[in-house]
Amino acid sequence: MPAEASPSRELSSTSAVGLVLAGGAFLVIAGQLLRLRMRLRRERRGEADEH
């Protein structure tokens, strides 16, 4: 029984860490893309009209 429970616990913990890391990386990339889009949109608006 313990031999069976141990690997599943390790797998769940490692997968949880992987999910956290992947989620963090996704949030960072998404934030960078949103910031870039906002900057481009702002620059285009600035050129088109002073608003």
Short mmCIF file of C-alpha atoms in Angstrom, two decimals:
data_model
loop_
_atom_site.label_atom_id
_atom_site.label_comp_id
_atom_site.label_asym_id
_atom_site.label_seq_id
_atom_site.Cartn_x
_atom_site.Cartn_y
_atom_site.Cartn_z
CA MET A 1 0.00 0.00 0.00
CA PRO A 2 2.61 2.65 0.95
CA ALA A 3 4.62 1.76 -2.14
CA GLU A 4 1.54 2.51 -4.24
CA ALA A 5 0.60 5.73 -2.45
CA SER A 6 4.11 7.23 -2.54
CA PRO A 7 4.56 7.55 -6.35
CA SER A 8 1.09 9.07 -6.80
CA ARG A 9 1.85 11.65 -4.10
CA GLU A 10 5.16 12.52 -5.76
CA LEU A 11 3.50 12.76 -9.16
CA SER A 12 0.77 15.05 -7.84
CA SER A 13 3.30 17.32 -6.11
CA THR A 14 5.56 17.55 -9.17
CA SER A 15 2.59 18.12 -11.48
CA ALA A 16 1.33 20.83 -9.10
CA VAL A 17 4.73 22.55 -9.20
CA GLY A 18 4.76 22.24 -12.99
CA LEU A 19 1.29 23.73 -13.22
CA VAL A 20 2.30 26.64 -10.97
CA LEU A 21 5.43 27.30 -13.03
CA ALA A 22 3.51 27.03 -16.31
CA GLY A 23 0.77 29.31 -14.97
CA GLY A 24 3.32 31.88 -13.81
CA ALA A 25 5.11 31.83 -17.15
CA PHE A 26 1.78 32.17 -18.98
CA LEU A 27 0.78 35.13 -16.81
CA VAL A 28 4.15 36.83 -17.41
CA ILE A 29 3.92 36.30 -21.19
CA ALA A 30 0.28 37.41 -21.28
CA GLY A 31 1.15 40.53 -19.27
CA GLN A 32 4.00 41.40 -21.62
CA LEU A 33 1.76 40.93 -24.68
CA LEU A 34 -1.02 43.05 -23.15
CA ARG A 35 1.45 45.81 -22.26
CA LEU A 36 2.90 45.75 -25.78
CA ARG A 37 -0.58 45.86 -27.34
CA MET A 38 -1.61 48.77 -25.10
CA ARG A 39 1.58 50.67 -25.98
CA LEU A 40 1.10 50.12 -29.72
CA ARG A 41 -2.57 51.09 -29.53
CA ARG A 42 -1.70 54.22 -27.53
CA GLU A 43 1.02 55.22 -30.01
CA ARG A 44 -1.33 54.73 -32.97
CA ARG A 45 -4.06 56.78 -31.26
CA GLY A 46 -1.51 59.50 -30.46
CA GLU A 47 -0.51 59.72 -34.11
CA ALA A 48 -4.12 59.66 -35.35
CA ASP A 49 -5.54 62.19 -32.86
CA GLU A 50 -4.40 63.78 -29.61
CA HIS A 51 -6.82 61.97 -27.27
#
